Amino acid sequence: MKGLADLWFLSDLNGKRDITTDLVRHKGNTKAVITAKADGMIAGIDEVKWLCSNHPRFAGITTKFTSKDGSRVRKGQSIGLISGKYGTLMATERIILNIMQRMSGIATHAASLASKVKRYSVVVASTRKTYFGPLDKWACVLGGCASHRLGLWDAVLIKDNHLAAGVSLDFSKVRNAKFIDIEIEHLHQLGKVLGDLKAGKTKVIFMLDNFDIRKIPDAIRIIKGAGHHVELSGGITEKNLLKYAKLRPDFISMSELTQDASPLDISMEVTSTP
């Protein structure tokens, strides 16, 4: 979290000063109210509170939020109050709003998608196509979707490049992975990969990526018959989500979760300058 904030400060200030705020005579404390300008699900509050307590550039800022991450807010609803030195608030305003607007937008979109497939017992999952990395992932979780893998270190994802040229896979080397995810693009690939798999404790998921939708039911039958899980991915959007959910895979992963979510409109307005 601190590393992301450092990068954002470098982008905003480039190691220099806020030359606009320098024009303002007021140097004391001030207060600002954070307000939702649209209906949605709020997220990013915990991240803002952490920065205000731990990052030196947020020193002296105090927060009093009336909403919690994952809660619904209405247009015009006050989310919280933030106070501190005028210059510090102005220097951190954009970062605070960027975090809350993006995470809230993703959480709102995730909640909408999760509700669409709930009746089919399908879990919508994010991908690693993110801008804010783990913050995007957490926003998906707040909205009721799954984070999938966080990076290259916590789960195995075997893609078509790993399977190229008949490469043999040694699954016995898997240690401390949340799951093994194997990307399959054609039905004929299933036989060899299933043959390489041996009984183990690690959950195995077969990702049917850009798979011929007419052949998905057969693939699901084979995979689940072998005791494994099914994930559908590739070209799945909000418009065609239900068509894939009705096939009843275990998971549907969508880059749209983090790539196409619109930021939730949130404002931060100064209310007093004592």
GROMACS .gro file of C-alpha atoms in nm:
model
  274
    1MET     CA    1   0.000   0.000   0.000
    2LYS     CA    2   0.278   0.244   0.089
    3GLY     CA    3   0.457   0.165  -0.237
    4LEU     CA    4   0.149   0.249  -0.441
    5ALA     CA    5   0.103   0.576  -0.251
    6ASP     CA    6   0.469   0.667  -0.305
    7LEU     CA    7   0.423   0.615  -0.678
    8TRP     CA    8   0.109   0.830  -0.685
    9PHE     CA    9   0.283   1.111  -0.494
   10LEU     CA   10   0.572   1.095  -0.739
   11SER     CA   11   0.326   1.131  -1.025
   12ASP     CA   12   0.139   1.421  -0.861
   13LEU     CA   13   0.428   1.620  -0.716
   14ASN     CA   14   0.739   1.490  -0.894
   15GLY     CA   15   0.937   1.556  -0.577
   16LYS     CA   16   0.831   1.921  -0.579
   17ARG     CA   17   0.556   2.130  -0.418
   18ASP     CA   18   0.188   2.189  -0.487
   19ILE     CA   19   0.227   2.528  -0.651
   20THR     CA   20  -0.149   2.594  -0.653
   21THR     CA   21  -0.195   2.536  -0.281
   22ASP     CA   22   0.109   2.759  -0.221
   23LEU     CA   23  -0.104   3.050  -0.347
   24VAL     CA   24  -0.358   3.001  -0.067
   25ARG     CA   25  -0.288   3.199   0.250
   26HIS     CA   26  -0.464   2.951   0.479
   27LYS     CA   27  -0.210   2.728   0.656
   28GLY     CA   28  -0.417   2.590   0.945
   29ASN     CA   29  -0.646   2.292   0.986
   30THR     CA   30  -0.954   2.231   0.778
   31LYS     CA   31  -1.232   1.977   0.736
   32ALA     CA   32  -1.378   1.813   0.428
   33VAL     CA   33  -1.678   1.588   0.379
   34ILE     CA   34  -1.666   1.285   0.150
   35THR     CA   35  -1.995   1.229  -0.032
   36ALA     CA   36  -2.130   0.966  -0.270
   37LYS     CA   37  -2.254   1.132  -0.589
   38ALA     CA   38  -2.416   0.810  -0.717
   39ASP     CA   39  -2.572   0.492  -0.581
   40GLY     CA   40  -2.329   0.205  -0.534
   41MET     CA   41  -2.116  -0.007  -0.303
   42ILE     CA   42  -1.842   0.171  -0.112
   43ALA     CA   43  -1.484   0.045  -0.094
   44GLY     CA   44  -1.140   0.187  -0.020
   45ILE     CA   45  -1.224   0.320   0.326
   46ASP     CA   46  -0.986   0.084   0.507
   47GLU     CA   47  -0.707   0.170   0.262
   48VAL     CA   48  -0.755   0.545   0.318
   49LYS     CA   49  -0.761   0.498   0.695
   50TRP     CA   50  -0.440   0.293   0.677
   51LEU     CA   51  -0.263   0.563   0.475
   52CYS     CA   52  -0.374   0.835   0.717
   53SER     CA   53  -0.232   0.634   1.007
   54ASN     CA   54   0.088   0.505   0.847
   55HIS     CA   55   0.209   0.712   0.552
   56PRO     CA   56   0.422   1.021   0.632
   57ARG     CA   57   0.262   1.229   0.355
   58PHE     CA   58  -0.077   1.182   0.527
   59ALA     CA   59   0.057   1.286   0.869
   60GLY     CA   60  -0.195   1.471   1.084
   61ILE     CA   61  -0.500   1.366   0.883
   62THR     CA   62  -0.783   1.214   1.085
   63THR     CA   63  -1.087   1.037   0.947
   64LYS     CA   64  -1.437   0.966   1.073
   65PHE     CA   65  -1.626   0.745   0.830
   66THR     CA   66  -1.996   0.672   0.871
   67SER     CA   67  -1.996   0.391   0.613
   68LYS     CA   68  -1.804   0.064   0.599
   69ASP     CA   69  -1.637  -0.111   0.306
   70GLY     CA   70  -1.886  -0.334   0.129
   71SER     CA   71  -2.189  -0.130   0.237
   72ARG     CA   72  -2.438   0.028  -0.001
   73VAL     CA   73  -2.455   0.405  -0.035
   74ARG     CA   74  -2.709   0.632  -0.199
   75LYS     CA   75  -2.654   0.938  -0.413
   76GLY     CA   76  -2.596   1.239  -0.188
   77GLN     CA   77  -2.509   1.028   0.117
   78SER     CA   78  -2.225   1.147   0.338
   79ILE     CA   79  -1.960   0.876   0.368
   80GLY     CA   80  -1.733   1.044   0.619
   81LEU     CA   81  -1.540   1.344   0.742
   82ILE     CA   82  -1.169   1.403   0.699
   83SER     CA   83  -0.965   1.673   0.871
   84GLY     CA   84  -0.608   1.796   0.888
   85LYS     CA   85  -0.377   2.072   0.769
   86TYR     CA   86  -0.511   2.244   0.460
   87GLY     CA   87  -0.199   2.180   0.253
   88THR     CA   88  -0.189   1.812   0.346
   89LEU     CA   89  -0.554   1.761   0.253
   90MET     CA   90  -0.504   1.928  -0.083
   91ALA     CA   91  -0.193   1.720  -0.157
   92THR     CA   92  -0.369   1.394  -0.073
   93GLU     CA   93  -0.720   1.471  -0.205
   94ARG     CA   94  -0.673   1.316  -0.549
   95ILE     CA   95  -0.509   1.003  -0.412
   96ILE     CA   96  -0.788   0.953  -0.157
   97LEU     CA   97  -1.055   0.998  -0.423
   98ASN     CA   98  -0.878   0.780  -0.680
   99ILE     CA   99  -0.861   0.492  -0.433
  100MET     CA  100  -1.222   0.521  -0.322
  101GLN     CA  101  -1.369   0.592  -0.665
  102ARG     CA  102  -1.192   0.305  -0.839
  103MET     CA  103  -1.239   0.047  -0.566
  104SER     CA  104  -1.604   0.146  -0.516
  105GLY     CA  105  -1.667   0.126  -0.890
  106ILE     CA  106  -1.521  -0.224  -0.907
  107ALA     CA  107  -1.708  -0.340  -0.596
  108THR     CA  108  -2.035  -0.206  -0.738
  109HIS     CA  109  -1.979  -0.380  -1.073
  110ALA     CA  110  -1.872  -0.702  -0.901
  111ALA     CA  111  -2.185  -0.703  -0.685
  112SER     CA  112  -2.402  -0.666  -0.994
  113LEU     CA  113  -2.233  -0.955  -1.177
  114ALA     CA  114  -2.233  -1.181  -0.871
  115SER     CA  115  -2.606  -1.131  -0.824
  116LYS     CA  116  -2.676  -1.226  -1.187
  117VAL     CA  117  -2.523  -1.574  -1.154
  118LYS     CA  118  -2.612  -1.653  -0.792
  119ARG     CA  119  -2.900  -1.882  -0.890
  120TYR     CA  120  -2.659  -2.102  -1.088
  121SER     CA  121  -2.413  -2.144  -0.798
  122VAL     CA  122  -2.137  -1.994  -1.013
  123VAL     CA  123  -1.858  -1.778  -0.869
  124VAL     CA  124  -1.738  -1.485  -1.079
  125ALA     CA  125  -1.363  -1.430  -1.047
  126SER     CA  126  -1.129  -1.149  -1.144
  127THR     CA  127  -0.812  -1.182  -1.351
  128ARG     CA  128  -0.465  -1.030  -1.311
  129LYS     CA  129  -0.554  -0.758  -1.563
  130THR     CA  130  -0.563  -0.483  -1.302
  131TYR     CA  131  -0.444  -0.125  -1.255
  132PHE     CA  132  -0.428  -0.107  -0.876
  133GLY     CA  133  -0.323  -0.473  -0.829
  134PRO     CA  134  -0.432  -0.609  -0.490
  135LEU     CA  135  -0.665  -0.312  -0.432
  136ASP     CA  136  -0.863  -0.407  -0.743
  137LYS     CA  137  -0.869  -0.768  -0.627
  138TRP     CA  138  -0.998  -0.678  -0.282
  139ALA     CA  139  -1.269  -0.458  -0.432
  140CYS     CA  140  -1.389  -0.761  -0.630
  141VAL     CA  141  -1.409  -0.965  -0.310
  142LEU     CA  142  -1.605  -0.690  -0.133
  143GLY     CA  143  -1.853  -0.705  -0.419
  144GLY     CA  144  -1.903  -1.079  -0.378
  145CYS     CA  145  -1.667  -1.211  -0.644
  146ALA     CA  146  -1.346  -1.412  -0.608
  147SER     CA  147  -0.995  -1.271  -0.630
  148HIS     CA  148  -0.858  -1.572  -0.825
  149ARG     CA  149  -0.479  -1.579  -0.782
  150LEU     CA  150  -0.311  -1.267  -0.649
  151GLY     CA  151   0.014  -1.308  -0.842
  152LEU     CA  152   0.264  -1.562  -0.968
  153TRP     CA  153   0.340  -1.690  -0.620
  154ASP     CA  154   0.017  -1.812  -0.460
  155ALA     CA  155  -0.135  -2.045  -0.720
  156VAL     CA  156  -0.028  -2.243  -1.026
  157LEU     CA  157  -0.171  -2.134  -1.362
  158ILE     CA  158  -0.060  -2.348  -1.653
  159LYS     CA  159  -0.126  -2.173  -1.984
  160ASP     CA  160  -0.107  -2.289  -2.344
  161ASN     CA  161   0.259  -2.181  -2.364
  162HIS     CA  162   0.342  -2.425  -2.083
  163LEU     CA  163   0.165  -2.704  -2.271
  164ALA     CA  164   0.328  -2.623  -2.605
  165ALA     CA  165   0.520  -2.888  -2.798
  166GLY     CA  166   0.396  -3.169  -2.575
  167VAL     CA  167   0.584  -3.052  -2.267
  168SER     CA  168   0.539  -3.288  -1.974
  169LEU     CA  169   0.413  -3.142  -1.648
  170ASP     CA  170   0.548  -3.258  -1.313
  171PHE     CA  171   0.265  -3.184  -1.072
  172SER     CA  172   0.455  -3.350  -0.789
  173LYS     CA  173   0.658  -3.029  -0.755
  174VAL     CA  174   0.356  -2.825  -0.650
  175ARG     CA  175   0.397  -2.697  -0.294
  176ASN     CA  176   0.191  -2.451  -0.089
  177ALA     CA  177  -0.033  -2.348  -0.378
  178LYS     CA  178  -0.395  -2.249  -0.321
  179PHE     CA  179  -0.490  -2.434  -0.638
  180ILE     CA  180  -0.366  -2.557  -0.975
  181ASP     CA  181  -0.539  -2.396  -1.272
  182ILE     CA  182  -0.483  -2.556  -1.612
  183GLU     CA  183  -0.580  -2.369  -1.927
  184ILE     CA  184  -0.744  -2.583  -2.194
  185GLU     CA  185  -0.849  -2.456  -2.536
  186HIS     CA  186  -0.955  -2.779  -2.707
  187LEU     CA  187  -1.131  -3.093  -2.593
  188HIS     CA  188  -0.851  -3.320  -2.719
  189GLN     CA  189  -0.607  -3.162  -2.470
  190LEU     CA  190  -0.803  -3.295  -2.173
  191GLY     CA  191  -0.698  -3.659  -2.205
  192LYS     CA  192  -0.324  -3.599  -2.179
  193VAL     CA  193  -0.347  -3.350  -1.893
  194LEU     CA  194  -0.582  -3.571  -1.695
  195GLY     CA  195  -0.337  -3.856  -1.749
  196ASP     CA  196  -0.052  -3.649  -1.605
  197LEU     CA  197  -0.250  -3.561  -1.293
  198LYS     CA  198  -0.207  -3.771  -0.984
  199ALA     CA  199  -0.413  -3.771  -0.670
  200GLY     CA  200  -0.318  -3.485  -0.441
  201LYS     CA  201  -0.458  -3.245  -0.187
  202THR     CA  202  -0.429  -2.933  -0.403
  203LYS     CA  203  -0.753  -2.829  -0.573
  204VAL     CA  204  -0.734  -2.858  -0.952
  205ILE     CA  205  -0.930  -2.627  -1.181
  206PHE     CA  206  -0.953  -2.664  -1.559
  207MET     CA  207  -0.989  -2.327  -1.728
  208LEU     CA  208  -1.177  -2.362  -2.058
  209ASP     CA  209  -1.035  -2.055  -2.231
  210ASN     CA  210  -1.211  -1.928  -2.546
  211PHE     CA  211  -1.360  -2.276  -2.566
  212ASP     CA  212  -1.618  -2.371  -2.830
  213ILE     CA  213  -1.938  -2.318  -2.633
  214ARG     CA  214  -2.098  -2.618  -2.805
  215LYS     CA  215  -1.833  -2.845  -2.656
  216ILE     CA  216  -1.830  -2.698  -2.305
  217PRO     CA  217  -2.099  -2.935  -2.168
  218ASP     CA  218  -1.891  -3.240  -2.270
  219ALA     CA  219  -1.577  -3.089  -2.117
  220ILE     CA  220  -1.760  -3.011  -1.792
  221ARG     CA  221  -1.891  -3.367  -1.774
  222ILE     CA  222  -1.541  -3.513  -1.821
  223ILE     CA  223  -1.368  -3.275  -1.579
  224LYS     CA  224  -1.625  -3.302  -1.302
  225GLY     CA  225  -1.641  -3.676  -1.356
  226ALA     CA  226  -1.270  -3.685  -1.275
  227GLY     CA  227  -1.335  -3.492  -0.953
  228HIS     CA  228  -1.201  -3.154  -1.062
  229HIS     CA  229  -1.341  -2.801  -1.098
  230VAL     CA  230  -1.429  -2.603  -1.411
  231GLU     CA  231  -1.358  -2.239  -1.492
  232LEU     CA  232  -1.480  -2.063  -1.805
  233SER     CA  233  -1.285  -1.768  -1.942
  234GLY     CA  234  -1.221  -1.567  -2.254
  235GLY     CA  235  -1.460  -1.327  -2.423
  236ILE     CA  236  -1.714  -1.341  -2.142
  237THR     CA  237  -1.886  -1.010  -2.072
  238GLU     CA  238  -2.186  -0.888  -1.879
  239LYS     CA  239  -2.394  -0.928  -2.196
  240ASN     CA  240  -2.324  -1.301  -2.243
  241LEU     CA  241  -2.253  -1.393  -1.880
  242LEU     CA  242  -2.583  -1.573  -1.821
  243LYS     CA  243  -2.538  -1.788  -2.132
  244TYR     CA  244  -2.218  -1.929  -1.981
  245ALA     CA  245  -2.349  -1.940  -1.624
  246LYS     CA  246  -2.636  -2.164  -1.735
  247LEU     CA  247  -2.378  -2.429  -1.829
  248ARG     CA  248  -2.302  -2.445  -1.454
  249PRO     CA  249  -1.923  -2.427  -1.431
  250ASP     CA  250  -1.774  -2.364  -1.089
  251PHE     CA  251  -1.610  -2.034  -1.184
  252ILE     CA  252  -1.626  -1.772  -1.456
  253SER     CA  253  -1.326  -1.539  -1.476
  254MET     CA  254  -1.371  -1.201  -1.640
  255SER     CA  255  -1.121  -0.924  -1.711
  256GLU     CA  256  -1.424  -0.695  -1.741
  257LEU     CA  257  -1.449  -0.692  -1.362
  258THR     CA  258  -1.148  -0.463  -1.335
  259GLN     CA  259  -1.104  -0.339  -1.693
  260ASP     CA  260  -1.450  -0.199  -1.760
  261ALA     CA  261  -1.583  -0.096  -1.419
  262SER     CA  262  -1.667   0.275  -1.412
  263PRO     CA  263  -1.539   0.468  -1.107
  264LEU     CA  264  -1.810   0.553  -0.856
  265ASP     CA  265  -1.859   0.930  -0.843
  266ILE     CA  266  -1.739   1.046  -0.500
  267SER     CA  267  -1.655   1.402  -0.395
  268MET     CA  268  -1.442   1.558  -0.123
  269GLU     CA  269  -1.552   1.912  -0.038
  270VAL     CA  270  -1.397   2.148   0.216
  271THR     CA  271  -1.661   2.247   0.471
  272SER     CA  272  -1.466   2.462   0.717
  273THR     CA  273  -1.133   2.636   0.757
  274PRO     CA  274  -1.107   2.734   1.126
   0.00000   0.00000   0.00000
